Amino acid sequence: MIEVVLIDDEKDSTETLDILLKAKFPDIQVIAKFNEPLAALEFLQKNHFDLLFLDIEMPTLNGFDLLREVQKDDFEVVFVTAYDQFALKAFKYSAFDYLLKPVDLEDLTTCIAKYEEKKLQLKARLEHLQKMVRQSGSGIDKIAVPTSQGFEFIEIKDIIRCESDGNYTRIFFINQSPMLVSRTLKDFDELLEDQNFVRVHQSHLISLKYLRKYVKSEGGYIEMQDGTQITVSRSRKDELLNKLNFLTFN
C-alpha cells in the first residue's frame, strides 16, 4: 500500500485528485488532505507517508517553503500546479514528478507507475544486499535498510527490538531515535534469525542481548532494557524459552 498526502489551497483540487486516486489506483491510500499548508506541517512532521502531492502557489506558505520546514526526507514529492514555469525549480528540490492542473489521468498513471517501479528496484537491491550479507557468514555486524536516498547500514548490536507498523517496521535502538523502515517485520525476522533475535509476538521481534527479564505470570511478558514490556504470545512462548534454554514444568 502506498500512503499519500494531498496539499492544495484549492479544495476542488484535493477532492478531484482524491477521487481519481481512489477510483483508479487500488494500492493508493490517501491518509490526509489539507487546504491550509500551515495546518499540514505538524502532520507531515509526525507521520509516515510515501508520496506527497503538493501545490506550489499557496497563500501563507508556498510549496517550496513548506518543504524547507519539513525536517525529514523519507518521502517523495509530486508537485501539482497550474504553472509550468515552476518545473525547473521543482526538480531542483528533488521532486519525484511534476503534474500540471487539471491533472490528466494518463500523466497520473505514469507518475504512479514510475513510483511503483522505483520501489520494486529498491526492494530488489535490498534483497540482493541481504543475500550477500547472509552468504558472507555469521560474522556480519550490519544490515542495510532502505531510505528515500538509497540504503543506510545499521549496527545489529545497537538494535533493541523491531515492531510491526502495518507494512512497515519501526526499529528501536540503544543509542538513537527509532527508525521507520518500509519493510515488513517478517523480512527482519528472516534477516536476523541467526543474530540472537526472537519473534515473541506477531508484532514484536526482540534482541536477546537487551532482554531484562521474562515474567511467567499474567500470560507471560518480557521487559527490555529500555523499559518496554511486551506480551509473549502463546504460539511464540516455546520458541522464546528454547532460545533462553529455560526448563519448563507443566
PDB file of N, CA and C in Angstrom, residues 57-133:
ATOM      1  N   GLU A  57       1.857  27.260  -5.578  1.00  0.00           N
ATOM      2  CA  GLU A  57       1.361  28.597  -5.275  1.00  0.00           C
ATOM      3  C   GLU A  57       0.225  28.522  -4.260  1.00  0.00           C
ATOM      4  N   MET A  58       0.542  28.809  -2.997  1.00  0.00           N
ATOM      5  CA  MET A  58      -0.464  28.799  -1.935  1.00  0.00           C
ATOM      6  C   MET A  58      -0.244  30.002  -1.031  1.00  0.00           C
ATOM      7  N   PRO A  59      -1.309  30.573  -0.479  1.00  0.00           N
ATOM      8  CA  PRO A  59      -1.142  31.693   0.449  1.00  0.00           C
ATOM      9  C   PRO A  59      -0.523  31.223   1.765  1.00  0.00           C
ATOM     10  N   THR A  60       0.060  32.109   2.483  1.00  0.00           N
ATOM     11  CA  THR A  60       0.725  31.903   3.786  1.00  0.00           C
ATOM     12  C   THR A  60       2.025  31.112   3.675  1.00  0.00           C
ATOM     13  N   LEU A  61       2.043  30.059   2.852  1.00  0.00           N
ATOM     14  CA  LEU A  61       3.250  29.234   2.748  1.00  0.00           C
ATOM     15  C   LEU A  61       3.210  28.485   1.421  1.00  0.00           C
ATOM     16  N   ASN A  62       4.146  28.796   0.513  1.00  0.00           N
ATOM     17  CA  ASN A  62       4.111  28.077  -0.763  1.00  0.00           C
ATOM     18  C   ASN A  62       4.762  26.696  -0.611  1.00  0.00           C
ATOM     19  N   GLY A  63       4.629  25.885  -1.651  1.00  0.00           N
ATOM     20  CA  GLY A  63       5.095  24.508  -1.570  1.00  0.00           C
ATOM     21  C   GLY A  63       6.576  24.375  -1.283  1.00  0.00           C
ATOM     22  N   PHE A  64       7.394  25.235  -1.885  1.00  0.00           N
ATOM     23  CA  PHE A  64       8.840  25.169  -1.659  1.00  0.00           C
ATOM     24  C   PHE A  64       9.189  25.511  -0.205  1.00  0.00           C
ATOM     25  N   ASP A  65       8.543  26.544   0.327  1.00  0.00           N
ATOM     26  CA  ASP A  65       8.800  26.927   1.720  1.00  0.00           C
ATOM     27  C   ASP A  65       8.332  25.841   2.686  1.00  0.00           C
ATOM     28  N   LEU A  66       7.217  25.208   2.352  1.00  0.00           N
ATOM     29  CA  LEU A  66       6.715  24.121   3.195  1.00  0.00           C
ATOM     30  C   LEU A  66       7.736  22.991   3.278  1.00  0.00           C
ATOM     31  N   LEU A  67       8.310  22.626   2.149  1.00  0.00           N
ATOM     32  CA  LEU A  67       9.301  21.548   2.147  1.00  0.00           C
ATOM     33  C   LEU A  67      10.521  21.901   2.986  1.00  0.00           C
ATOM     34  N   ARG A  68      10.906  23.173   2.963  1.00  0.00           N
ATOM     35  CA  ARG A  68      12.060  23.587   3.771  1.00  0.00           C
ATOM     36  C   ARG A  68      11.780  23.437   5.266  1.00  0.00           C
ATOM     37  N   GLU A  69      10.506  23.532   5.638  1.00  0.00           N
ATOM     38  CA  GLU A  69      10.132  23.430   7.050  1.00  0.00           C
ATOM     39  C   GLU A  69      10.033  21.983   7.530  1.00  0.00           C
ATOM     40  N   VAL A  70       9.822  21.065   6.602  1.00  0.00           N
ATOM     41  CA  VAL A  70       9.648  19.656   6.981  1.00  0.00           C
ATOM     42  C   VAL A  70      11.018  19.035   7.235  1.00  0.00           C
ATOM     43  N   GLN A  71      11.259  18.622   8.462  1.00  0.00           N
ATOM     44  CA  GLN A  71      12.574  18.116   8.861  1.00  0.00           C
ATOM     45  C   GLN A  71      12.675  16.606   8.667  1.00  0.00           C
ATOM     46  N   LYS A  72      12.413  16.147   7.456  1.00  0.00           N
ATOM     47  CA  LYS A  72      12.531  14.725   7.143  1.00  0.00           C
ATOM     48  C   LYS A  72      12.623  14.585   5.632  1.00  0.00           C
ATOM     49  N   ASP A  73      13.140  13.449   5.174  1.00  0.00           N
ATOM     50  CA  ASP A  73      13.292  13.266   3.730  1.00  0.00           C
ATOM     51  C   ASP A  73      12.977  11.833   3.308  1.00  0.00           C
ATOM     52  N   ASP A  74      12.095  11.170   4.074  1.00  0.00           N
ATOM     53  CA  ASP A  74      11.783   9.774   3.783  1.00  0.00           C
ATOM     54  C   ASP A  74      10.522   9.630   2.939  1.00  0.00           C
ATOM     55  N   PHE A  75      10.272  10.577   2.049  1.00  0.00           N
ATOM     56  CA  PHE A  75       9.102  10.525   1.183  1.00  0.00           C
ATOM     57  C   PHE A  75       9.455  11.171  -0.154  1.00  0.00           C
ATOM     58  N   GLU A  76       8.600  10.940  -1.142  1.00  0.00           N
ATOM     59  CA  GLU A  76       8.783  11.550  -2.458  1.00  0.00           C
ATOM     60  C   GLU A  76       7.739  12.652  -2.651  1.00  0.00           C
ATOM     61  N   VAL A  77       8.114  13.672  -3.431  1.00  0.00           N
ATOM     62  CA  VAL A  77       7.232  14.817  -3.667  1.00  0.00           C
ATOM     63  C   VAL A  77       6.823  14.872  -5.133  1.00  0.00           C
ATOM     64  N   VAL A  78       5.520  14.998  -5.354  1.00  0.00           N
ATOM     65  CA  VAL A  78       4.985  15.262  -6.688  1.00  0.00           C
ATOM     66  C   VAL A  78       4.336  16.639  -6.639  1.00  0.00           C
ATOM     67  N   PHE A  79       4.920  17.601  -7.332  1.00  0.00           N
ATOM     68  CA  PHE A  79       4.338  18.938  -7.375  1.00  0.00           C
ATOM     69  C   PHE A  79       3.160  18.944  -8.347  1.00  0.00           C
ATOM     70  N   VAL A  80       2.065  19.564  -7.911  1.00  0.00           N
ATOM     71  CA  VAL A  80       0.861  19.679  -8.737  1.00  0.00           C
ATOM     72  C   VAL A  80       0.524  21.162  -8.833  1.00  0.00           C
ATOM     73  N   THR A  81       0.617  21.724 -10.033  1.00  0.00           N
ATOM     74  CA  THR A  81       0.446  23.163 -10.174  1.00  0.00           C
ATOM     75  C   THR A  81      -0.110  23.521 -11.542  1.00  0.00           C
ATOM     76  N   ALA A  82      -0.685  24.699 -11.628  1.00  0.00           N
ATOM     77  CA  ALA A  82      -1.213  25.189 -12.909  1.00  0.00           C
ATOM     78  C   ALA A  82      -0.150  25.922 -13.709  1.00  0.00           C
ATOM     79  N   TYR A  83       1.051  26.078 -13.133  1.00  0.00           N
ATOM     80  CA  TYR A  83       2.073  26.919 -13.758  1.00  0.00           C
ATOM     81  C   TYR A  83       3.312  26.099 -14.098  1.00  0.00           C
ATOM     82  N   ASP A  84       3.601  25.948 -15.392  1.00  0.00           N
ATOM     83  CA  ASP A  84       4.743  25.126 -15.781  1.00  0.00           C
ATOM     84  C   ASP A  84       6.079  25.838 -15.596  1.00  0.00           C
ATOM     85  N   GLN A  85       6.068  27.142 -15.296  1.00  0.00           N
ATOM     86  CA  GLN A  85       7.338  27.848 -15.113  1.00  0.00           C
ATOM     87  C   GLN A  85       8.057  27.430 -13.836  1.00  0.00           C
ATOM     88  N   PHE A  86       7.354  26.687 -12.955  1.00  0.00           N
ATOM     89  CA  PHE A  86       7.989  26.230 -11.715  1.00  0.00           C
ATOM     90  C   PHE A  86       8.706  24.891 -11.886  1.00  0.00           C
ATOM     91  N   ALA A  87       8.616  24.304 -13.068  1.00  0.00           N
ATOM     92  CA  ALA A  87       9.126  22.940 -13.251  1.00  0.00           C
ATOM     93  C   ALA A  87      10.606  22.820 -12.912  1.00  0.00           C
ATOM     94  N   LEU A  88      11.427  23.731 -13.435  1.00  0.00           N
ATOM     95  CA  LEU A  88      12.870  23.647 -13.205  1.00  0.00           C
ATOM     96  C   LEU A  88      13.189  23.756 -11.720  1.00  0.00           C
ATOM     97  N   LYS A  89      12.555  24.715 -11.041  1.00  0.00           N
ATOM     98  CA  LYS A  89      12.802  24.878  -9.612  1.00  0.00           C
ATOM     99  C   LYS A  89      12.328  23.652  -8.841  1.00  0.00           C
ATOM    100  N   ALA A  90      11.211  23.061  -9.271  1.00  0.00           N
ATOM    101  CA  ALA A  90      10.679  21.879  -8.593  1.00  0.00           C
ATOM    102  C   ALA A  90      11.690  20.742  -8.607  1.00  0.00           C
ATOM    103  N   PHE A  91      12.331  20.525  -9.738  1.00  0.00           N
ATOM    104  CA  PHE A  91      13.285  19.424  -9.818  1.00  0.00           C
ATOM    105  C   PHE A  91      14.583  19.744  -9.093  1.00  0.00           C
ATOM    106  N   LYS A  92      14.864  21.023  -8.897  1.00  0.00           N
ATOM    107  CA  LYS A  92      15.991  21.391  -8.044  1.00  0.00           C
ATOM    108  C   LYS A  92      15.711  21.011  -6.593  1.00  0.00           C
ATOM    109  N   TYR A  93      14.423  20.897  -6.251  1.00  0.00           N
ATOM    110  CA  TYR A  93      14.026  20.451  -4.919  1.00  0.00           C
ATOM    111  C   TYR A  93      13.879  18.933  -4.871  1.00  0.00           C
ATOM    112  N   SER A  94      14.473  18.257  -5.847  1.00  0.00           N
ATOM    113  CA  SER A  94      14.444  16.791  -5.921  1.00  0.00           C
ATOM    114  C   SER A  94      13.028  16.246  -6.011  1.00  0.00           C
ATOM    115  N   ALA A  95      12.184  16.947  -6.757  1.00  0.00           N
ATOM    116  CA  ALA A  95      10.819  16.460  -6.955  1.00  0.00           C
ATOM    117  C   ALA A  95      10.844  15.126  -7.679  1.00  0.00           C
ATOM    118  N   PHE A  96       9.979  14.222  -7.250  1.00  0.00           N
ATOM    119  CA  PHE A  96       9.874  12.935  -7.930  1.00  0.00           C
ATOM    120  C   PHE A  96       9.178  13.112  -9.275  1.00  0.00           C
ATOM    121  N   ASP A  97       8.170  13.995  -9.302  1.00  0.00           N
ATOM    122  CA  ASP A  97       7.451  14.248 -10.547  1.00  0.00           C
ATOM    123  C   ASP A  97       6.770  15.611 -10.459  1.00  0.00           C
ATOM    124  N   TYR A  98       6.190  16.021 -11.583  1.00  0.00           N
ATOM    125  CA  TYR A  98       5.606  17.353 -11.709  1.00  0.00           C
ATOM    126  C   TYR A  98       4.375  17.224 -12.594  1.00  0.00           C
ATOM    127  N   LEU A  99       3.197  17.514 -12.044  1.00  0.00           N
ATOM    128  CA  LEU A  99       1.944  17.380 -12.790  1.00  0.00           C
ATOM    129  C   LEU A  99       1.284  18.742 -12.950  1.00  0.00           C
ATOM    130  N   LEU A 100       0.765  18.988 -14.139  1.00  0.00           N
ATOM    131  CA  LEU A 100       0.059  20.242 -14.401  1.00  0.00           C
ATOM    132  C   LEU A 100      -1.439  20.067 -14.176  1.00  0.00           C
ATOM    133  N   LYS A 101      -2.063  21.113 -13.624  1.00  0.00           N
ATOM    134  CA  LYS A 101      -3.515  21.119 -13.460  1.00  0.00           C
ATOM    135  C   LYS A 101      -4.172  21.546 -14.772  1.00  0.00           C
ATOM    136  N   PRO A 102      -5.356  21.028 -15.059  1.00  0.00           N
ATOM    137  CA  PRO A 102      -6.010  19.927 -14.346  1.00  0.00           C
ATOM    138  C   PRO A 102      -5.257  18.622 -14.578  1.00  0.00           C
ATOM    139  N   VAL A 103      -5.161  17.814 -13.544  1.00  0.00           N
ATOM    140  CA  VAL A 103      -4.355  16.598 -13.623  1.00  0.00           C
ATOM    141  C   VAL A 103      -4.955  15.633 -14.636  1.00  0.00           C
ATOM    142  N   ASP A 104      -4.115  15.226 -15.570  1.00  0.00           N
ATOM    143  CA  ASP A 104      -4.522  14.275 -16.602  1.00  0.00           C
ATOM    144  C   ASP A 104      -4.336  12.852 -16.076  1.00  0.00           C
ATOM    145  N   LEU A 105      -5.328  11.993 -16.296  1.00  0.00           N
ATOM    146  CA  LEU A 105      -5.274  10.627 -15.774  1.00  0.00           C
ATOM    147  C   LEU A 105      -4.072   9.865 -16.325  1.00  0.00           C
ATOM    148  N   GLU A 106      -3.749  10.083 -17.585  1.00  0.00           N
ATOM    149  CA  GLU A 106      -2.601   9.386 -18.180  1.00  0.00           C
ATOM    150  C   GLU A 106      -1.301   9.813 -17.501  1.00  0.00           C
ATOM    151  N   ASP A 107      -1.158  11.116 -17.242  1.00  0.00           N
ATOM    152  CA  ASP A 107       0.046  11.603 -16.559  1.00  0.00           C
ATOM    153  C   ASP A 107       0.121  11.055 -15.135  1.00  0.00           C
ATOM    154  N   LEU A 108      -1.024  11.011 -14.469  1.00  0.00           N
ATOM    155  CA  LEU A 108      -1.065  10.490 -13.102  1.00  0.00           C
ATOM    156  C   LEU A 108      -0.707   9.008 -13.083  1.00  0.00           C
ATOM    157  N   THR A 109      -1.221   8.262 -14.046  1.00  0.00           N
ATOM    158  CA  THR A 109      -0.915   6.832 -14.140  1.00  0.00           C
ATOM    159  C   THR A 109       0.577   6.609 -14.349  1.00  0.00           C
ATOM    160  N   THR A 110       1.175   7.420 -15.215  1.00  0.00           N
ATOM    161  CA  THR A 110       2.617   7.315 -15.457  1.00  0.00           C
ATOM    162  C   THR A 110       3.404   7.615 -14.187  1.00  0.00           C
ATOM    163  N   CYS A 111       2.968   8.621 -13.452  1.00  0.00           N
ATOM    164  CA  CYS A 111       3.628   9.004 -12.206  1.00  0.00           C
ATOM    165  C   CYS A 111       3.584   7.863 -11.187  1.00  0.00           C
ATOM    166  N   ILE A 112       2.407   7.283 -10.987  1.00  0.00           N
ATOM    167  CA  ILE A 112       2.260   6.205 -10.008  1.00  0.00           C
ATOM    168  C   ILE A 112       3.062   4.978 -10.434  1.00  0.00           C
ATOM    169  N   ALA A 113       3.025   4.666 -11.734  1.00  0.00           N
ATOM    170  CA  ALA A 113       3.781   3.512 -12.234  1.00  0.00           C
ATOM    171  C   ALA A 113       5.280   3.707 -12.018  1.00  0.00           C
ATOM    172  N   LYS A 114       5.743   4.931 -12.227  1.00  0.00           N
ATOM    173  CA  LYS A 114       7.165   5.233 -12.031  1.00  0.00           C
ATOM    174  C   LYS A 114       7.554   5.063 -10.562  1.00  0.00           C
ATOM    175  N   TYR A 115       6.657   5.485  -9.662  1.00  0.00           N
ATOM    176  CA  TYR A 115       6.942   5.328  -8.236  1.00  0.00           C
ATOM    177  C   TYR A 115       6.977   3.847  -7.847  1.00  0.00           C
ATOM    178  N   GLU A 116       6.009   3.077  -8.349  1.00  0.00           N
ATOM    179  CA  GLU A 116       5.969   1.647  -8.027  1.00  0.00           C
ATOM    180  C   GLU A 116       7.212   0.935  -8.550  1.00  0.00           C
ATOM    181  N   GLU A 117       7.677   1.338  -9.733  1.00  0.00           N
ATOM    182  CA  GLU A 117       8.887   0.746 -10.296  1.00  0.00           C
ATOM    183  C   GLU A 117      10.104   1.074  -9.436  1.00  0.00           C
ATOM    184  N   LYS A 118      10.164   2.298  -8.942  1.00  0.00           N
ATOM    185  CA  LYS A 118      11.279   2.680  -8.082  1.00  0.00           C
ATOM    186  C   LYS A 118      11.278   1.850  -6.803  1.00  0.00           C
ATOM    187  N   LYS A 119      10.095   1.632  -6.227  1.00  0.00           N
ATOM    188  CA  LYS A 119      10.000   0.820  -5.013  1.00  0.00           C
ATOM    189  C   LYS A 119      10.454  -0.610  -5.272  1.00  0.00           C
ATOM    190  N   LEU A 120      10.070  -1.163  -6.423  1.00  0.00           N
ATOM    191  CA  LEU A 120      10.468  -2.528  -6.765  1.00  0.00           C
ATOM    192  C   LEU A 120      11.981  -2.626  -6.938  1.00  0.00           C
ATOM    193  N   GLN A 121      12.567  -1.615  -7.565  1.00  0.00           N
ATOM    194  CA  GLN A 121      14.014  -1.620  -7.759  1.00  0.00           C
ATOM    195  C   GLN A 121      14.749  -1.541  -6.426  1.00  0.00           C
ATOM    196  N   LEU A 122      14.248  -0.689  -5.524  1.00  0.00           N
ATOM    197  CA  LEU A 122      14.859  -0.591  -4.197  1.00  0.00           C
ATOM    198  C   LEU A 122      14.736  -1.905  -3.439  1.00  0.00           C
ATOM    199  N   LYS A 123      13.565  -2.536  -3.551  1.00  0.00           N
ATOM    200  CA  LYS A 123      13.351  -3.811  -2.877  1.00  0.00           C
ATOM    201  C   LYS A 123      14.307  -4.871  -3.413  1.00  0.00           C
ATOM    202  N   ALA A 124      14.476  -4.903  -4.739  1.00  0.00           N
ATOM    203  CA  ALA A 124      15.369  -5.888  -5.348  1.00  0.00           C
ATOM    204  C   ALA A 124      16.812  -5.667  -4.909  1.00  0.00           C
ATOM    205  N   ARG A 125      17.234  -4.396  -4.860  1.00  0.00           N
ATOM    206  CA  ARG A 125      18.607  -4.108  -4.435  1.00  0.00           C
ATOM    207  C   ARG A 125      18.818  -4.474  -2.972  1.00  0.00           C
ATOM    208  N   LEU A 126      17.800  -4.200  -2.151  1.00  0.00           N
ATOM    209  CA  LEU A 126      17.917  -4.543  -0.737  1.00  0.00           C
ATOM    210  C   LEU A 126      17.992  -6.054  -0.549  1.00  0.00           C
ATOM    211  N   GLU A 127      17.152  -6.790  -1.267  1.00  0.00           N
ATOM    212  CA  GLU A 127      17.179  -8.247  -1.154  1.00  0.00           C
ATOM    213  C   GLU A 127      18.525  -8.801  -1.607  1.00  0.00           C
ATOM    214  N   HIS A 128      19.104  -8.182  -2.636  1.00  0.00           N
ATOM    215  CA  HIS A 128      20.430  -8.612  -3.091  1.00  0.00           C
ATOM    216  C   HIS A 128      21.476  -8.351  -2.006  1.00  0.00           C
ATOM    217  N   LEU A 129      21.408  -7.174  -1.386  1.00  0.00           N
ATOM    218  CA  LEU A 129      22.345  -6.858  -0.309  1.00  0.00           C
ATOM    219  C   LEU A 129      22.197  -7.834   0.852  1.00  0.00           C
ATOM    220  N   GLN A 130      20.948  -8.142   1.192  1.00  0.00           N
ATOM    221  CA  GLN A 130      20.710  -9.061   2.297  1.00  0.00           C
ATOM    222  C   GLN A 130      21.231 -10.457   1.972  1.00  0.00           C
ATOM    223  N   LYS A 131      21.062 -10.864   0.730  1.00  0.00           N
ATOM    224  CA  LYS A 131      21.573 -12.167   0.309  1.00  0.00           C
ATOM    225  C   LYS A 131      23.091 -12.211   0.414  1.00  0.00           C
ATOM    226  N   MET A 132      23.736 -11.139  -0.025  1.00  0.00           N
ATOM    227  CA  MET A 132      25.194 -11.072   0.061  1.00  0.00           C
ATOM    228  C   MET A 132      25.655 -11.111   1.517  1.00  0.00           C
ATOM    229  N   VAL A 133      24.893 -10.437   2.382  1.00  0.00           N
ATOM    230  CA  VAL A 133      25.233 -10.427   3.803  1.00  0.00           C
ATOM    231  C   VAL A 133      25.140 -11.830   4.382  1.00  0.00           C
TER     232      VAL A 133
END
